[in-house]
Coordinates of C-alpha atoms in Angstrom, one line a residue:
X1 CA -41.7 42.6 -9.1
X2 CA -38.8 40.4 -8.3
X3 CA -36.7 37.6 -10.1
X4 CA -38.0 35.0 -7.8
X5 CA -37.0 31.7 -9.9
X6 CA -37.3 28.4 -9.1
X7 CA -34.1 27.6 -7.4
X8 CA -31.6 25.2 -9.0
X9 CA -31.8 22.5 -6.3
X10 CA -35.2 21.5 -8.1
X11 CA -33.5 19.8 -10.8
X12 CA -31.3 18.4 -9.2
X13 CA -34.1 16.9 -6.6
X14 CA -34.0 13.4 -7.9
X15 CA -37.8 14.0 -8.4
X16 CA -39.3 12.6 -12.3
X17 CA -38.6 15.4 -14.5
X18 CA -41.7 17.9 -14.5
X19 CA -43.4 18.5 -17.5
X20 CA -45.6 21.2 -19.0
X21 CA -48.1 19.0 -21.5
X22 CA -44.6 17.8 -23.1
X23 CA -44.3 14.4 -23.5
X24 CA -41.0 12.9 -22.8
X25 CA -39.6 10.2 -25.3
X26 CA -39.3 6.5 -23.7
X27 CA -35.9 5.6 -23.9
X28 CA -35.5 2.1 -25.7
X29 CA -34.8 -1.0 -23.9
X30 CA -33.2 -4.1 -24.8
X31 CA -35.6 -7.1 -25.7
X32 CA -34.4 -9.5 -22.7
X33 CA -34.0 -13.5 -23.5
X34 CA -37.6 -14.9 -23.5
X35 CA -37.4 -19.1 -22.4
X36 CA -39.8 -21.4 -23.3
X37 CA -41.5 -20.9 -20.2
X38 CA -42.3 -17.0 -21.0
X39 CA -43.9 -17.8 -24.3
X40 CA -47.6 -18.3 -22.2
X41 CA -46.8 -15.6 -19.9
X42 CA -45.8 -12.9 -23.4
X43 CA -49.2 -14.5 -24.8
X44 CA -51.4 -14.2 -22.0
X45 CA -49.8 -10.3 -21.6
X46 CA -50.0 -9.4 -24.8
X47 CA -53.8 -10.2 -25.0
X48 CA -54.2 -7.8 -22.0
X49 CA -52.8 -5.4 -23.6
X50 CA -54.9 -5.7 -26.7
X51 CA -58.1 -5.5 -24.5
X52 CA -56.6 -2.6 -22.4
X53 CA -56.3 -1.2 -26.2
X54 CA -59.7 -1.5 -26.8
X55 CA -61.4 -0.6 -23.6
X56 CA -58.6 2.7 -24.3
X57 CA -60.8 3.6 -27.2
X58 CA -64.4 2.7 -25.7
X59 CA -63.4 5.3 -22.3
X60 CA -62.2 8.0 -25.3
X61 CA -65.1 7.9 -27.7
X62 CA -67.7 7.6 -24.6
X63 CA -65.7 10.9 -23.4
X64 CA -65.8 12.5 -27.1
X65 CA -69.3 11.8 -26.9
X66 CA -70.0 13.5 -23.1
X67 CA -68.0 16.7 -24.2
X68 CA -69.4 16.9 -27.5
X69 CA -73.5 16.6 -26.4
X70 CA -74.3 15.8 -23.5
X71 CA -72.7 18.5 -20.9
X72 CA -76.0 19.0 -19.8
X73 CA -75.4 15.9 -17.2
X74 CA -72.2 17.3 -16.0
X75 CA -74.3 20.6 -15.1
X76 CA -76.5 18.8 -13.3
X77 CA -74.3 17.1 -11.5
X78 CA -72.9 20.4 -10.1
X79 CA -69.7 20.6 -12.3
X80 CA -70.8 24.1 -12.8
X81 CA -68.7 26.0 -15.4
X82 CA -66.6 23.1 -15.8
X83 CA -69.3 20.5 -17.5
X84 CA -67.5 18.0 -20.1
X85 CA -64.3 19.5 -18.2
X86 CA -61.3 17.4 -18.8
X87 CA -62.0 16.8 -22.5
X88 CA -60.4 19.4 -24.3
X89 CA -58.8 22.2 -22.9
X90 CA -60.4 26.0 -22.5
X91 CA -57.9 27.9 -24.2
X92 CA -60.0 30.7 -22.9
X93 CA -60.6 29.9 -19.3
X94 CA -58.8 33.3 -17.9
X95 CA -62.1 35.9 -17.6
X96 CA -61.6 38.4 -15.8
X97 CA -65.2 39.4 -16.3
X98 CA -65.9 35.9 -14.3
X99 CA -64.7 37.8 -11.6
X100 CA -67.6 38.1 -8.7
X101 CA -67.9 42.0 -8.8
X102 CA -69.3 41.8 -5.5
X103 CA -66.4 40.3 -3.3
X104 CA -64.5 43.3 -2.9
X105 CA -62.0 40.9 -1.4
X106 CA -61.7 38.9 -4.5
X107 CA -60.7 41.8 -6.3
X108 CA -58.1 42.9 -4.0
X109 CA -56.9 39.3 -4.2
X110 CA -56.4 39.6 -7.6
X111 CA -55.3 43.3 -7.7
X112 CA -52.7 42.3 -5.3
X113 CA -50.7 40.3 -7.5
X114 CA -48.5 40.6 -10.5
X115 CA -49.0 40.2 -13.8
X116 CA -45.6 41.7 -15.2
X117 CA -43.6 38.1 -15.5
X118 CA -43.8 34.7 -17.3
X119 CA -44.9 32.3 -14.7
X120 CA -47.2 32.1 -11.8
X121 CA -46.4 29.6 -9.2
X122 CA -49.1 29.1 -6.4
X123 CA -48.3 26.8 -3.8
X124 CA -51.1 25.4 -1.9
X125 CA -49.8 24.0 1.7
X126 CA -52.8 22.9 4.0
X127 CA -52.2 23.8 7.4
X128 CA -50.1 21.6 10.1
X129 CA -51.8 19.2 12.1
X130 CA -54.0 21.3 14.8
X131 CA -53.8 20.8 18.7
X132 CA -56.3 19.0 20.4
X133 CA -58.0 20.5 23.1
X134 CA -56.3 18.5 26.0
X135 CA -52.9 19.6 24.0
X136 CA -53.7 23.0 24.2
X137 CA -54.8 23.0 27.8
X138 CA -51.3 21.1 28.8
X139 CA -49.2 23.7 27.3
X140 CA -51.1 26.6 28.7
X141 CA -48.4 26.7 31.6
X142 CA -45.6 26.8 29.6
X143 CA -44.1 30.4 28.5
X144 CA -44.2 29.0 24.8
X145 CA -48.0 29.0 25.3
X146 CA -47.9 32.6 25.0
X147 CA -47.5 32.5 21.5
X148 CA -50.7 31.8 19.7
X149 CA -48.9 29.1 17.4
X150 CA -48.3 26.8 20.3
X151 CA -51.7 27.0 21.2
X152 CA -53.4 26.2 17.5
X153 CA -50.9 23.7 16.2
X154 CA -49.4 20.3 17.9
X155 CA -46.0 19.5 18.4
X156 CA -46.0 17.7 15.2
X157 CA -48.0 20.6 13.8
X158 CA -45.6 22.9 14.3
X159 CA -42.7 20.7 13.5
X160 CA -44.3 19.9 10.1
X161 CA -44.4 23.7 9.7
X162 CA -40.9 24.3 10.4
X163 CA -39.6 21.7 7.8
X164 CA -42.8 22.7 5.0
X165 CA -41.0 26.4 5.7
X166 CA -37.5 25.2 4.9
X167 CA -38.5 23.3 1.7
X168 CA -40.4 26.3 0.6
X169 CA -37.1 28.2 1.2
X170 CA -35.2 25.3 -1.0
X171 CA -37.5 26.1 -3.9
X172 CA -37.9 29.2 -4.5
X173 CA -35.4 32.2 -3.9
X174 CA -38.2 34.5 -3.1
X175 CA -41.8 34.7 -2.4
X176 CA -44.2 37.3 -2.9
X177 CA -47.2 36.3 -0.3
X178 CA -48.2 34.0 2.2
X179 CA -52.4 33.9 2.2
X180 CA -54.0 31.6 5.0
X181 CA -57.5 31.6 6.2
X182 CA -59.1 33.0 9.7
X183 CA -59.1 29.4 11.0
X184 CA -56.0 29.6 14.3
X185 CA -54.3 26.2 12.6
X186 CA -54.2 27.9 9.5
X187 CA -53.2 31.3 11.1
X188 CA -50.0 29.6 13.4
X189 CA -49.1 27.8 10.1
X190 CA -48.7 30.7 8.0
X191 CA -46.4 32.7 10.7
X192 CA -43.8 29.5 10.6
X193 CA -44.1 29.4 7.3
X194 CA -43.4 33.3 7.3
X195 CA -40.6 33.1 9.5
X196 CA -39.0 30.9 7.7
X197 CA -38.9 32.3 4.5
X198 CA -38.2 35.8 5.9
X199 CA -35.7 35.0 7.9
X200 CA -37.5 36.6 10.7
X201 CA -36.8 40.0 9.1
X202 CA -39.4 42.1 9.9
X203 CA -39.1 44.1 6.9
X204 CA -39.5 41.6 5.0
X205 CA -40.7 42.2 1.1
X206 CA -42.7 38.8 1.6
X207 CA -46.6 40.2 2.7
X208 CA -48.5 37.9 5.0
X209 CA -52.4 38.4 4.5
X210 CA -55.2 36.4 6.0
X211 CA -57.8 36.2 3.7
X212 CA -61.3 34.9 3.8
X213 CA -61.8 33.4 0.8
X214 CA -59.4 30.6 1.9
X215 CA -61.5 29.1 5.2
X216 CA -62.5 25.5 4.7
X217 CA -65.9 24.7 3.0
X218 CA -67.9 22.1 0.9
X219 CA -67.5 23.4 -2.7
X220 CA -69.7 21.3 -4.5
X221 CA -71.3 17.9 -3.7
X222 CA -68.7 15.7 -5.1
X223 CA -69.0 12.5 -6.8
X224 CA -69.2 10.0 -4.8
X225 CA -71.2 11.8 -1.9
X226 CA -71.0 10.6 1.5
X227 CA -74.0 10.6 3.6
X228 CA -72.9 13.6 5.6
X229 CA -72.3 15.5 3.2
X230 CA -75.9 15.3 1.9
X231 CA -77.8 16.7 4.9
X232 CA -75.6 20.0 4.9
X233 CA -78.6 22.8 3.6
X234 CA -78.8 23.9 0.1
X235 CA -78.1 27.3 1.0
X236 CA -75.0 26.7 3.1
X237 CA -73.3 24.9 -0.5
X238 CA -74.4 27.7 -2.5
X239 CA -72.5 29.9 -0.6
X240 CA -69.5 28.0 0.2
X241 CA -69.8 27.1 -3.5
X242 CA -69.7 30.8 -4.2
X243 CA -66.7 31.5 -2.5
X244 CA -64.6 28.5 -3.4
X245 CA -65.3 30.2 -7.0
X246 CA -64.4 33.9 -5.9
X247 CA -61.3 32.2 -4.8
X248 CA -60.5 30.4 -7.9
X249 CA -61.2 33.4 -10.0
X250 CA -58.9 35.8 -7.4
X251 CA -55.9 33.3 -7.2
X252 CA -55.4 30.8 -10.8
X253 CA -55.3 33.7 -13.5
X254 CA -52.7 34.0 -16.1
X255 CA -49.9 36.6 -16.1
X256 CA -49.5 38.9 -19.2
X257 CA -46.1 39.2 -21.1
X258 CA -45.7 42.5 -22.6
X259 CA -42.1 43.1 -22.6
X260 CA -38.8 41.3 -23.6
X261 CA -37.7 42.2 -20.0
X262 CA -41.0 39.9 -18.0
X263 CA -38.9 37.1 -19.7
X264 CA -37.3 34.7 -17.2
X265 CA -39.5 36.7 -14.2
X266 CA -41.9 34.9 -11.8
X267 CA -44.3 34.9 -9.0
X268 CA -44.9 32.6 -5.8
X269 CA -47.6 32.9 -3.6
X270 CA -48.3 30.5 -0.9
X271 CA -51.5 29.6 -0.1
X272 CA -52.1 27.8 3.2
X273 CA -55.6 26.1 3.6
X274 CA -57.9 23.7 4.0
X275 CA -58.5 19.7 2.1
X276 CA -61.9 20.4 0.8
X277 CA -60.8 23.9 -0.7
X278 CA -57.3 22.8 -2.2
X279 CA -58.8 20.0 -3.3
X280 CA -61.3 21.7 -5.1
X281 CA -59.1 24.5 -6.9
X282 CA -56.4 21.7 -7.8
X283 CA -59.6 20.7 -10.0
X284 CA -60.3 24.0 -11.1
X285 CA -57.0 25.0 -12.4
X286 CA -57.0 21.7 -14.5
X287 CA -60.3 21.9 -16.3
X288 CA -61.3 18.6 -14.4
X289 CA -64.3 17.9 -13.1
X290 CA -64.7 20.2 -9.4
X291 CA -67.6 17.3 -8.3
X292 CA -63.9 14.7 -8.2
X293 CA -62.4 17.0 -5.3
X294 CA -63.0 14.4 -2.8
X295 CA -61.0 11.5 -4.5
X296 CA -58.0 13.2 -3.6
X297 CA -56.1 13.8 -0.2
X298 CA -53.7 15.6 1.1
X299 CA -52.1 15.4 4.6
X300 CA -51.2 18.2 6.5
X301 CA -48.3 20.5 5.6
X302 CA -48.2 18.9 2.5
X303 CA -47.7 20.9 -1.3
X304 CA -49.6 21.1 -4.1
X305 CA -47.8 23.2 -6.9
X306 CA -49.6 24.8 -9.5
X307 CA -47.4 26.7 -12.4
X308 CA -49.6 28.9 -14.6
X309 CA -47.7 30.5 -18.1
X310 CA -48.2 33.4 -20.1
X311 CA -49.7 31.9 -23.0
X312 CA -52.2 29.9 -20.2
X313 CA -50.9 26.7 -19.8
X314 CA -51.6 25.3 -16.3
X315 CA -49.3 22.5 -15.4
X316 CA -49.7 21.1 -12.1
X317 CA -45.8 20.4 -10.6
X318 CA -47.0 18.4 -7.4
X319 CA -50.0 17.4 -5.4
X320 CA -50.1 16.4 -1.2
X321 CA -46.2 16.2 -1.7
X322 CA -45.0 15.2 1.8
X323 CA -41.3 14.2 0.4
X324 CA -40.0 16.8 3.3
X325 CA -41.2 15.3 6.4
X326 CA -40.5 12.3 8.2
X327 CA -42.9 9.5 8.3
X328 CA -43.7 9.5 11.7
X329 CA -45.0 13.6 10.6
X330 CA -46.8 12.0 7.6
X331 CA -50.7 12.8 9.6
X332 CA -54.3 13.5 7.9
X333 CA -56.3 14.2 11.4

């Protein structure tokens, strides 16, 4: 257990100020001069206003009414566990007896990490663009090819990598783990990031563990459903449904305060994966519904931060932040 806090550059990123379901007070403004020419424009904007009012309360009441009696159709939509999600907030949503007892690989997941501080940051990075085959071929003479890396990722991959690896290092002072799937792009991405935040210190207290829970899958028919996605079997979404939930329940858990001396300690794990699956636990983790994964996106080497509390609050900090590369490194395929 380490004191691996957040590390003062954060605040002082020039980022919005994060939030943990506080709301921050508007600060007032001066009325500016309103011509005669305005008056229409005030009118004509205040009436839009008044309807946005109203069509405010008709999305609310229509949402009271889905959570309070009709969950049914979020079940069958495949929401799963989290039918009517999004309404009001699980306070219980931590069960460790949701836990699939079956996936021994869950349970060393969860085993794995610590429970003895007051936060739990999880930082989901999907992995750097991959090579394409031609790429891969037209490095194979080079002495660099050696190293698997240079062989799964691109040139941009890797360079996206390099600079995902040095924010990570701005952040946070220390990091516990760095998960990744079997998938090679996922793999190469995780060593960089390793490096990096190692130092290249083999000795490093930072563990680096490829796990299979985190290989890309379809969780869940989301909402809307492409065609594609339609003619993949039943049986293959049950089970990459099953595992996307074994993953959920193995990573996003709460950590336990029990002493004075937990207070100011946290953890950070880095996850580094695949759309579909960050997608999907981003969903998770909020109580939202998991069927609205695939309204999202997230380029590669991008962050999505997930801060989980003691007392179970679940704050997401970012989601497919790419304010550390370049734009010409800004890629999706």
């Amino acid at each position: 257990r380490r004191r691996a806090a957040v590390a003062p550059a954060l605040a002082a990123s020039g980022r919005a100020t994060l939030f943990r379901g506080y709301a921050a007070a508007a600060t007032p403004r001066p009325t500016p001069f309103l011509g005669t020419g305005m008056v229409p424009k005030v009118a004509v904007g205040a009436a839009a206003t008044l309807t946005s009012v109203a069509l405010y309360e008709l999305i609310s009441r229509s949402v009271g009414t889905v959570s309070g009696g009709a969950t049914a159709a979020g079940a069958s939509a495949g929401d799963g566990a989290s039918a009517g999600a999004g309404a009001v907030w699980d306070v219980a949503w931590d069960d460790p007896g949701a836990l699939p007892a079956d996936s021994e690989e869950a349970l060393e997941l969860r085993r794995a990490g610590d429970p003895q501080v007051e936060r739990r940051h999880i930082i989901f990075v999907r992995h750097a663009q991959p090579a394409s085959g031609q790429a891969a071929e037209g490095e194979g003479a080079g002495k660099k090819a050696k190293k698997k890396e240079f062989l799964a990722l691109s040139p941009e991959g890797r360079k996206q990598a390099e600079l995902t690896g040095q924010r990570l290092k701005m952040l946070f002072d220390d990091v516990d783990a760095v998960y990744y799937s079997a998938a090679p792009e996922s793999k190469a991405t995780a060593q960089i990031l390793h490096r990096c935040l190692s130092g290249g210190d083999p000795k490093s207290a930072t563990r680096l563990v490829e796990s299979g829970l985190f290989a890309e899958a379809v969780p869940g028919l989301p909402s809307p459903a492409p065609e594609a996605l339609k003619e993949v079997p039943a049986a293959e979404l049950e089970a990459d449904a099953a595992r996307a939930e074994a993953a959920f329940r193995a990573l996003v858990w709460s950590p336990k305060l029990t002493s004075k001396e937990q207070v100011g300690l946290t953890s950070v794990e880095v996850v580094v994966g695949h759309g579909n699956l960050i997608r999907y636990l981003a969903c998770r983790a909020l109580q939202l519904p998991p069927s609205a994964w695939s309204r999202m996106a997230a380029s590669h080497c991008t962050l999505t931060w997930i801060d989980i509390g003691c007392d179970g609050s679940v704050a997401m900090r970012e989601f497919g932040s790419s304010g550390h590369l370049p734009p010409d490194l800004v890629t999706y395929y």
